[in-house]
JSON list of C-alpha atoms in Angstrom, two decimals:
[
{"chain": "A", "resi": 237, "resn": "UNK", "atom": "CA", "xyz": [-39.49, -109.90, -82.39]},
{"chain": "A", "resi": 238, "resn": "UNK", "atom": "CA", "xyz": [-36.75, -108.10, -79.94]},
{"chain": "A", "resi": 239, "resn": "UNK", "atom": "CA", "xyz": [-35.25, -109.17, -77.35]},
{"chain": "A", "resi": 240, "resn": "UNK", "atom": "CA", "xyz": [-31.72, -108.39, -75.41]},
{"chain": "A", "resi": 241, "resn": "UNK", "atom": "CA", "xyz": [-28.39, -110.19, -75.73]},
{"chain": "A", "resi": 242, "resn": "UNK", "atom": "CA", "xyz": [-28.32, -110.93, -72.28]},
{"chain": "A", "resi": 243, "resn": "UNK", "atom": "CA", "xyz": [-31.38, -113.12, -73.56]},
{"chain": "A", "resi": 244, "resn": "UNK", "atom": "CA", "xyz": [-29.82, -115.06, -76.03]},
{"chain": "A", "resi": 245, "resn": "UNK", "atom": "CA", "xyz": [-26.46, -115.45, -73.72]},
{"chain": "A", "resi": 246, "resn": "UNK", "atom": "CA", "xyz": [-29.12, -117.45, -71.38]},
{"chain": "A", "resi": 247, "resn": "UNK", "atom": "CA", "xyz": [-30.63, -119.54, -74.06]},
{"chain": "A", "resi": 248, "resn": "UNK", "atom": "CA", "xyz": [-27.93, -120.59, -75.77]},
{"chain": "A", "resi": 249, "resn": "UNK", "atom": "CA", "xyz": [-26.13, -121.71, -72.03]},
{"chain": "A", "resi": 250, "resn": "UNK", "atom": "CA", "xyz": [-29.62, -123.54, -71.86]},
{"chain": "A", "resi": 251, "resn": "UNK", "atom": "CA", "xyz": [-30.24, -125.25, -75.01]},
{"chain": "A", "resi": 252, "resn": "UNK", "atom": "CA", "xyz": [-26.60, -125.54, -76.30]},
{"chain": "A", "resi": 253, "resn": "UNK", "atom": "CA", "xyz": [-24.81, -124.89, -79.97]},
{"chain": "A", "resi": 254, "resn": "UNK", "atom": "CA", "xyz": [-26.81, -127.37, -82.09]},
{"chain": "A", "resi": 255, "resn": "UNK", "atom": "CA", "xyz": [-30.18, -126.17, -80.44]},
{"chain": "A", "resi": 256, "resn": "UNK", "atom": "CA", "xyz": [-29.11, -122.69, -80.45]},
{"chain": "A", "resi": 257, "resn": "UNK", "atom": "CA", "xyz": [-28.48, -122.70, -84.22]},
{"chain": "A", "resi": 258, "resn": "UNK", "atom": "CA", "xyz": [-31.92, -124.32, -85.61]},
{"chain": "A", "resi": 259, "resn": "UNK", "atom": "CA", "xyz": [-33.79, -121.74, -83.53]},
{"chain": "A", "resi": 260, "resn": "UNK", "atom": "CA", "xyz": [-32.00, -118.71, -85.14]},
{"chain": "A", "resi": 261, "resn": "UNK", "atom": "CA", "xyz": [-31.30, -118.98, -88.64]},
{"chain": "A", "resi": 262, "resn": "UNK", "atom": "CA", "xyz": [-31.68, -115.07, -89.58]},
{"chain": "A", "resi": 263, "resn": "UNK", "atom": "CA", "xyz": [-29.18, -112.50, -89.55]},
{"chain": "A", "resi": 264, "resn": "UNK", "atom": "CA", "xyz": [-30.01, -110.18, -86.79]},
{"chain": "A", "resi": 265, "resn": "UNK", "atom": "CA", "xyz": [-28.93, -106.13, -85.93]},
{"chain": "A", "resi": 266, "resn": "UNK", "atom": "CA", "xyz": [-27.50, -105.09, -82.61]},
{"chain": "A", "resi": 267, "resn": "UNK", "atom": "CA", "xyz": [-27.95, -101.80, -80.51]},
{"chain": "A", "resi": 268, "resn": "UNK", "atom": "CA", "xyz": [-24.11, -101.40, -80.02]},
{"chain": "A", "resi": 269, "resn": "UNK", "atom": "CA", "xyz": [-24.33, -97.45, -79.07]},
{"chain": "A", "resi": 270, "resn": "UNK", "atom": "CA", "xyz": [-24.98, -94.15, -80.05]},
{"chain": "A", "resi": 271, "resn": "UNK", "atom": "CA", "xyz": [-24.46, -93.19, -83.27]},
{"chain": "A", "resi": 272, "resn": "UNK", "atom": "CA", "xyz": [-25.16, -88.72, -83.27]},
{"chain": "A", "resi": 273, "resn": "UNK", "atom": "CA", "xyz": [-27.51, -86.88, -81.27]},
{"chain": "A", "resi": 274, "resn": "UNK", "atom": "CA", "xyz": [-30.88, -85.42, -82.09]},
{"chain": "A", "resi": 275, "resn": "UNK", "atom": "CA", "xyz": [-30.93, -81.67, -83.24]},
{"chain": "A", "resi": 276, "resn": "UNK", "atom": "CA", "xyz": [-33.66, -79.27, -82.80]},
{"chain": "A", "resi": 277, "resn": "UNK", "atom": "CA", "xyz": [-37.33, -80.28, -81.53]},
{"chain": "A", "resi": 278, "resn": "UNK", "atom": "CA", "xyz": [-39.85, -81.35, -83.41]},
{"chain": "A", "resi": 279, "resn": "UNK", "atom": "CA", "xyz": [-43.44, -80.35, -83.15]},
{"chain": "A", "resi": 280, "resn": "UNK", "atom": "CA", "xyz": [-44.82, -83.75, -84.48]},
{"chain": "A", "resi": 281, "resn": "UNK", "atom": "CA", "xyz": [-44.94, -87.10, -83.84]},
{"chain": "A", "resi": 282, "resn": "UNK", "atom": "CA", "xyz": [-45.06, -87.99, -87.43]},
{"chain": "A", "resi": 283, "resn": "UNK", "atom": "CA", "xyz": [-41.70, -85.91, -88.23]},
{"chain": "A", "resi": 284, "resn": "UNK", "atom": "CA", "xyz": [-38.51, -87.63, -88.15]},
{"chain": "A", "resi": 285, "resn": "UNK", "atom": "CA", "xyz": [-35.96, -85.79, -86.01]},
{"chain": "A", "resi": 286, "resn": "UNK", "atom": "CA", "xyz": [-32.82, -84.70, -87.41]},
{"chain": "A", "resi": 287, "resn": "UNK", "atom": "CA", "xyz": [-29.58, -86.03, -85.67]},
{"chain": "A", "resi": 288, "resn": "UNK", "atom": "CA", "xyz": [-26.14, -85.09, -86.08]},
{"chain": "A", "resi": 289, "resn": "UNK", "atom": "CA", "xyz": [-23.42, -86.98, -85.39]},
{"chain": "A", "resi": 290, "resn": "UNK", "atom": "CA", "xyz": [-22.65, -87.69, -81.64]},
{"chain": "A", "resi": 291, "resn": "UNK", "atom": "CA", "xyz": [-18.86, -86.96, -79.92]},
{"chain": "A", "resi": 292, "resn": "UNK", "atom": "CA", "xyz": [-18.82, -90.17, -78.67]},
{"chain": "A", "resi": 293, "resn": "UNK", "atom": "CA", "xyz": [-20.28, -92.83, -79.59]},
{"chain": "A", "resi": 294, "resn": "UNK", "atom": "CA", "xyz": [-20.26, -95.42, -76.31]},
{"chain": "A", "resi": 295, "resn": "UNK", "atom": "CA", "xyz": [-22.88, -93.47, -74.93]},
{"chain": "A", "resi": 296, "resn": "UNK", "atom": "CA", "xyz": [-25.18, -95.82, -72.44]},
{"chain": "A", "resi": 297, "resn": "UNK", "atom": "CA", "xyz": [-28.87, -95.78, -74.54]},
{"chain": "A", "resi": 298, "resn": "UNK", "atom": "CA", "xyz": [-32.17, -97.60, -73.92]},
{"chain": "A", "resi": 299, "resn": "UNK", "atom": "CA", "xyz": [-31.77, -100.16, -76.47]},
{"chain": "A", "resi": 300, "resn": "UNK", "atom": "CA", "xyz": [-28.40, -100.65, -75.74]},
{"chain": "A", "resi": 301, "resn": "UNK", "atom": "CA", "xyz": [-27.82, -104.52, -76.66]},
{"chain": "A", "resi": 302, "resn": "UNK", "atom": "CA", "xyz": [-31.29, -104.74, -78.22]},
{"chain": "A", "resi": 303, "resn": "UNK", "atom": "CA", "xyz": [-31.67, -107.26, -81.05]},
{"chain": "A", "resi": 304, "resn": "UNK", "atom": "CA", "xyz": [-33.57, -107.12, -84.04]},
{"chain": "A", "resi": 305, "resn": "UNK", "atom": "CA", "xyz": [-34.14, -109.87, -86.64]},
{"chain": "A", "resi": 306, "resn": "UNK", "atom": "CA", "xyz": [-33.64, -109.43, -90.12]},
{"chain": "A", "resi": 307, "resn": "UNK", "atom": "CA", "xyz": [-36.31, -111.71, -91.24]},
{"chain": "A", "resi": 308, "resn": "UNK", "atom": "CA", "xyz": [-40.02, -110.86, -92.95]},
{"chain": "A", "resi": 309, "resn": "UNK", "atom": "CA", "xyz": [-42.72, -109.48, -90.99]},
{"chain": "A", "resi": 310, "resn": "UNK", "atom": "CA", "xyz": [-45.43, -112.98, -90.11]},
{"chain": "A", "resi": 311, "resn": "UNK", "atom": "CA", "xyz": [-47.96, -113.04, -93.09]},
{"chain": "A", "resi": 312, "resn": "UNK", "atom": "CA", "xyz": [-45.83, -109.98, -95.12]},
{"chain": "A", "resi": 313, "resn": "UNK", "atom": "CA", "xyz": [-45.74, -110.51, -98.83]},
{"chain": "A", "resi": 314, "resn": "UNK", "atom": "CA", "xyz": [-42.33, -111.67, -100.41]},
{"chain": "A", "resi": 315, "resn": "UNK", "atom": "CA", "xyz": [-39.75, -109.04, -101.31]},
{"chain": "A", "resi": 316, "resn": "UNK", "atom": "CA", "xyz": [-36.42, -107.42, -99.24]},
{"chain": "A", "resi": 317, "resn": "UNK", "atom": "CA", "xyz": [-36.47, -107.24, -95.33]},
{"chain": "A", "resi": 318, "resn": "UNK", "atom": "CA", "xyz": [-38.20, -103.00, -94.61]},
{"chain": "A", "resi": 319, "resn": "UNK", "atom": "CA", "xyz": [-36.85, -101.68, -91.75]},
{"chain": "A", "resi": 320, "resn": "UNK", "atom": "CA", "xyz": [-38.29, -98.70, -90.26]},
{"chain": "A", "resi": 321, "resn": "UNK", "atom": "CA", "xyz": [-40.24, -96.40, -87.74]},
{"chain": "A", "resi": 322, "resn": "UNK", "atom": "CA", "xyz": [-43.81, -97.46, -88.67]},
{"chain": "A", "resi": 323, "resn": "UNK", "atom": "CA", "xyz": [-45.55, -100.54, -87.43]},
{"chain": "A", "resi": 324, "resn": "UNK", "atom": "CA", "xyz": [-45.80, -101.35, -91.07]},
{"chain": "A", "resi": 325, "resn": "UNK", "atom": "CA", "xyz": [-42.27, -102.43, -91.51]},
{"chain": "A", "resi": 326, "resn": "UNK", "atom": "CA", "xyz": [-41.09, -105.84, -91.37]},
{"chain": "A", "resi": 327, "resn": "UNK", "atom": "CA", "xyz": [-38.37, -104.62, -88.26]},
{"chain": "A", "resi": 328, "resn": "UNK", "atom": "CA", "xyz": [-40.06, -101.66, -87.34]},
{"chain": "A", "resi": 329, "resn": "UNK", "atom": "CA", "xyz": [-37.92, -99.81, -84.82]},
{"chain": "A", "resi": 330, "resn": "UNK", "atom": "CA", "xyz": [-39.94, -97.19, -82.81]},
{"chain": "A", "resi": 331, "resn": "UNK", "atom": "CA", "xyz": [-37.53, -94.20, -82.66]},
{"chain": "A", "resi": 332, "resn": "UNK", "atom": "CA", "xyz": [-37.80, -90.87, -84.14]},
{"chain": "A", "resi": 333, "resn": "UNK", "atom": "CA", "xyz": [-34.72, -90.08, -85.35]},
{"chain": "A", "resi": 334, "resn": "UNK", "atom": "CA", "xyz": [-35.37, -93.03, -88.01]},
{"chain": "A", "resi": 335, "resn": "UNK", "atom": "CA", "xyz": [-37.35, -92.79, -90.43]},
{"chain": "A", "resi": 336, "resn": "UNK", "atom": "CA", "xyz": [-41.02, -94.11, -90.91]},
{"chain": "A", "resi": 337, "resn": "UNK", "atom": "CA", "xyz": [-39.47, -96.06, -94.38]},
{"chain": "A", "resi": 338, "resn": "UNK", "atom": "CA", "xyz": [-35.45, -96.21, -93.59]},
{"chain": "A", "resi": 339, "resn": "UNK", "atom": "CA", "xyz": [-33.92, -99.01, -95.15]},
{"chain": "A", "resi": 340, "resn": "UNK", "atom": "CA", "xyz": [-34.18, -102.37, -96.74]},
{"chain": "A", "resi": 341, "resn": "UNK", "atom": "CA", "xyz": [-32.29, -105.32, -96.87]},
{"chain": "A", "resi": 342, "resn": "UNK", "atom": "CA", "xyz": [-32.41, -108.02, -100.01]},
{"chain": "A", "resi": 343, "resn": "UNK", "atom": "CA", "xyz": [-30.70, -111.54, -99.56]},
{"chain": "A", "resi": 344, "resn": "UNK", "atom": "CA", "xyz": [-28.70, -111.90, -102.96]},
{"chain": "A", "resi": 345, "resn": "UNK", "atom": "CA", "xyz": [-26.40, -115.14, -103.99]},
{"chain": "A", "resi": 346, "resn": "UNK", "atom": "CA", "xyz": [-23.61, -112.73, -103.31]},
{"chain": "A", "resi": 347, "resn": "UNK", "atom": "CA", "xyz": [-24.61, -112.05, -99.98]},
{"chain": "A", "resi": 348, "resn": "UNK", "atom": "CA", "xyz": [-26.81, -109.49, -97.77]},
{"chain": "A", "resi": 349, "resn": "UNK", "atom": "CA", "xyz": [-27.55, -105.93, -99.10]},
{"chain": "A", "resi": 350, "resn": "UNK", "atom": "CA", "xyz": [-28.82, -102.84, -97.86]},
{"chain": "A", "resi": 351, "resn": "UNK", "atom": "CA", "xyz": [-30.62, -100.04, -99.63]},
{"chain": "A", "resi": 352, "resn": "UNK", "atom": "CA", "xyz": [-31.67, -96.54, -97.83]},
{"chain": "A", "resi": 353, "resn": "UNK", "atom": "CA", "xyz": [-35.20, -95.52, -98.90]},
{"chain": "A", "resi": 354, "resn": "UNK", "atom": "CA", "xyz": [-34.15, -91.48, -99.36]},
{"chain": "A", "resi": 355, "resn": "UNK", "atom": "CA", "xyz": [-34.30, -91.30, -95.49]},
{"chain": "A", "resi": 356, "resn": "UNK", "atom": "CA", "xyz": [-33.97, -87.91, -93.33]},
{"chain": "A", "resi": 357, "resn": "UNK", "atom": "CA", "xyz": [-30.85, -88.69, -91.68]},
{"chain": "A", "resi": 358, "resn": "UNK", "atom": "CA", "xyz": [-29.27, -91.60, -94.07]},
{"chain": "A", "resi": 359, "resn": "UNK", "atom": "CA", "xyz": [-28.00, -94.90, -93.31]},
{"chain": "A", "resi": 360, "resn": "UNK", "atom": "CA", "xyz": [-24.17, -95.34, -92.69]},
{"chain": "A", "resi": 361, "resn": "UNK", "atom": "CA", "xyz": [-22.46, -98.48, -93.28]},
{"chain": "A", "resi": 362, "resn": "UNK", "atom": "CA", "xyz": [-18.89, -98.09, -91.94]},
{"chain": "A", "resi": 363, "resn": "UNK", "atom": "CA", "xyz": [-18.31, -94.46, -91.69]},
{"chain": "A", "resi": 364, "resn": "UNK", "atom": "CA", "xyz": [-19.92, -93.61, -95.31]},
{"chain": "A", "resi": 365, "resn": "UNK", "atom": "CA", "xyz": [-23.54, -92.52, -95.92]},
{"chain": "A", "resi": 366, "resn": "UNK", "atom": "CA", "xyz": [-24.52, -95.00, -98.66]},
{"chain": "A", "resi": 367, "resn": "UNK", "atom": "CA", "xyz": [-26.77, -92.93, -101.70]},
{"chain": "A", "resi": 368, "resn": "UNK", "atom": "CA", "xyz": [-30.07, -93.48, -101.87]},
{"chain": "A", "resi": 369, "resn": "UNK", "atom": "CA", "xyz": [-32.02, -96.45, -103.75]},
{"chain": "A", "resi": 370, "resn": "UNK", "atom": "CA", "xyz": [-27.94, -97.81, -104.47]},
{"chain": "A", "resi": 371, "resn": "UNK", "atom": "CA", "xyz": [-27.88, -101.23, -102.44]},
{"chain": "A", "resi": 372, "resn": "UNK", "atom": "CA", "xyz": [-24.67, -101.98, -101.07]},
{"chain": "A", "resi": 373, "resn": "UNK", "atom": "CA", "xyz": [-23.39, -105.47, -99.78]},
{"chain": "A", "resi": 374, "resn": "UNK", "atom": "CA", "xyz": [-22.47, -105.94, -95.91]},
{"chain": "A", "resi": 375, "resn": "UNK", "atom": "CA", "xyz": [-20.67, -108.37, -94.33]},
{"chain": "A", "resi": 376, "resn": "UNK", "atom": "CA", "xyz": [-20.99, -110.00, -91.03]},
{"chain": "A", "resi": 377, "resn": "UNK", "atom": "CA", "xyz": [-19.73, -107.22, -88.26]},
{"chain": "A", "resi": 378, "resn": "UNK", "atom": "CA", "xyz": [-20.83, -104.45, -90.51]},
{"chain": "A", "resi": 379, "resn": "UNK", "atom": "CA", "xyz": [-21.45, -101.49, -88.14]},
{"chain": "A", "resi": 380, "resn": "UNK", "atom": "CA", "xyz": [-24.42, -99.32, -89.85]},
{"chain": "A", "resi": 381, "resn": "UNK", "atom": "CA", "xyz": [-25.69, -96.14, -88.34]},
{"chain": "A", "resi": 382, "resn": "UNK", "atom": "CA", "xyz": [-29.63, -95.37, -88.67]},
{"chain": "A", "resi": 383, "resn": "UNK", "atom": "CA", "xyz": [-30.33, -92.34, -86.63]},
{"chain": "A", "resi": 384, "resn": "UNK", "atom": "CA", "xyz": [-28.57, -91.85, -83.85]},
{"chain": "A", "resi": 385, "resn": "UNK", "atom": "CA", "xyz": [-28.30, -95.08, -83.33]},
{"chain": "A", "resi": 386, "resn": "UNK", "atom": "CA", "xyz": [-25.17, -97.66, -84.42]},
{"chain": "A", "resi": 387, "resn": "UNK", "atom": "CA", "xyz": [-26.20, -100.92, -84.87]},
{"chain": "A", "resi": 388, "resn": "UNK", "atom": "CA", "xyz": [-23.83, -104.08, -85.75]},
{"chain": "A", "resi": 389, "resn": "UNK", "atom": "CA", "xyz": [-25.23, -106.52, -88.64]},
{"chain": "A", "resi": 390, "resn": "UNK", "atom": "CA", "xyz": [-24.56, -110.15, -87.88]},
{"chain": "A", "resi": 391, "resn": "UNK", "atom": "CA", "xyz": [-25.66, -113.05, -90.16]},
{"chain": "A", "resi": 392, "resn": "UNK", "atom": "CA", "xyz": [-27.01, -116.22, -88.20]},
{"chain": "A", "resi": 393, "resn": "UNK", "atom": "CA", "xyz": [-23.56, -117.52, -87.38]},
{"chain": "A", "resi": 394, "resn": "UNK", "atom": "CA", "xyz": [-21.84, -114.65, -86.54]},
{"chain": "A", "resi": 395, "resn": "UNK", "atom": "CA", "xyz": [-24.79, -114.00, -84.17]},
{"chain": "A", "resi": 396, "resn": "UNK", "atom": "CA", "xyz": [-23.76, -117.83, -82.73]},
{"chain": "A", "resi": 397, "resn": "UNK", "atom": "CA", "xyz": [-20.04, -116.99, -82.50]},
{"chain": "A", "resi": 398, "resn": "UNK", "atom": "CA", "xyz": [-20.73, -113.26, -81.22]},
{"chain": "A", "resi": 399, "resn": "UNK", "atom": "CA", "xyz": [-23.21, -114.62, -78.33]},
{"chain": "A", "resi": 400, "resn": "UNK", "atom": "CA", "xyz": [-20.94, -117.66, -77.64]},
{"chain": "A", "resi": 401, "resn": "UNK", "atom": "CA", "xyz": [-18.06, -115.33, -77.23]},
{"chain": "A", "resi": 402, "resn": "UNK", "atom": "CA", "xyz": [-19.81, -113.39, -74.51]},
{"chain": "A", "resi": 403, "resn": "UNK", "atom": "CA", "xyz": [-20.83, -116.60, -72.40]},
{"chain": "A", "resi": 404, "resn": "UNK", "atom": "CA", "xyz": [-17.97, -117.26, -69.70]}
]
């Protein structure tokens, strides 16, 4: 499921704090902006485009403020969160310049940690490409790059705090 902040900013006016809470008890990823632009074309829709980073990354994009859950597909078997182009993914995010098997994330006692599956243009946590199949802890406000896109990692109450913050 994705929806926009402006969404949750409405719901959580709506329902309030407590209610607000016990509906979302995931951590989610936010579109926060461009993270590099695509280079070269690509002759296939099953290729992943290569991007490179962009000058600036504030750019306006379509999913701009999109949110993603961080939660298992409905009716997936167990194991860490896939994220990815292909519908097969658990957050499957349908843009070329990520991969059709990008990422994964694995909820450990010491927190939340993301692994990059070997993907064409890396995942970024921060500003440094994390190595392949090496899982690396993030925090709450993590920005991670995937494509050209930058997206910000919040865990269920960050996501609270972050959307209450942006309610006047």
């Amino acid at each position: 499921m994705s929806d926009y902040l402006k969404d949750y900013q409405a719901e959580l006016r709506k329902v309030g704090d407590v209610v607000f809470k016990s509906r979302h008890r995931s951590p989610v990823l936010i579109v926060v902006g461009k993270a590099a632009e695509l280079v070269g074309e690509s002759n296939s829709v099953d290729k992943t485009m290569v991007a490179s980073p962009a000058p600036d990354g504030r750019h306006a994009v379509a999913l701009l403020n999109r949110v993603f859950h961080v939660t298992k597909a409905p009716h997936a078997p167990r194991g860490p969160v896939r994220l990815g182009r292909s519908g097969e993914n658990d957050i499957p995010i349908p843009e070329y310049s990520i991969s059709k098997n990008q990422c994964y994330f694995e909820f450990e006692p010491e927190g939340v940690k993301i692994t990059d599956c070997g993907s064409t243009n890396g995942t970024i946590v921060g500003d440094k490409p994390i190595a392949p199949a090496e899982p690396t802890l993030i925090q709450d406000g993590a920005r991670i790059a995937l494509g050209r896109f930058a997206f910000e990692f919040r865990t269920a109450l960050g996501f609270h705090a972050y959307v209450k913050s942006l309610n006047p």
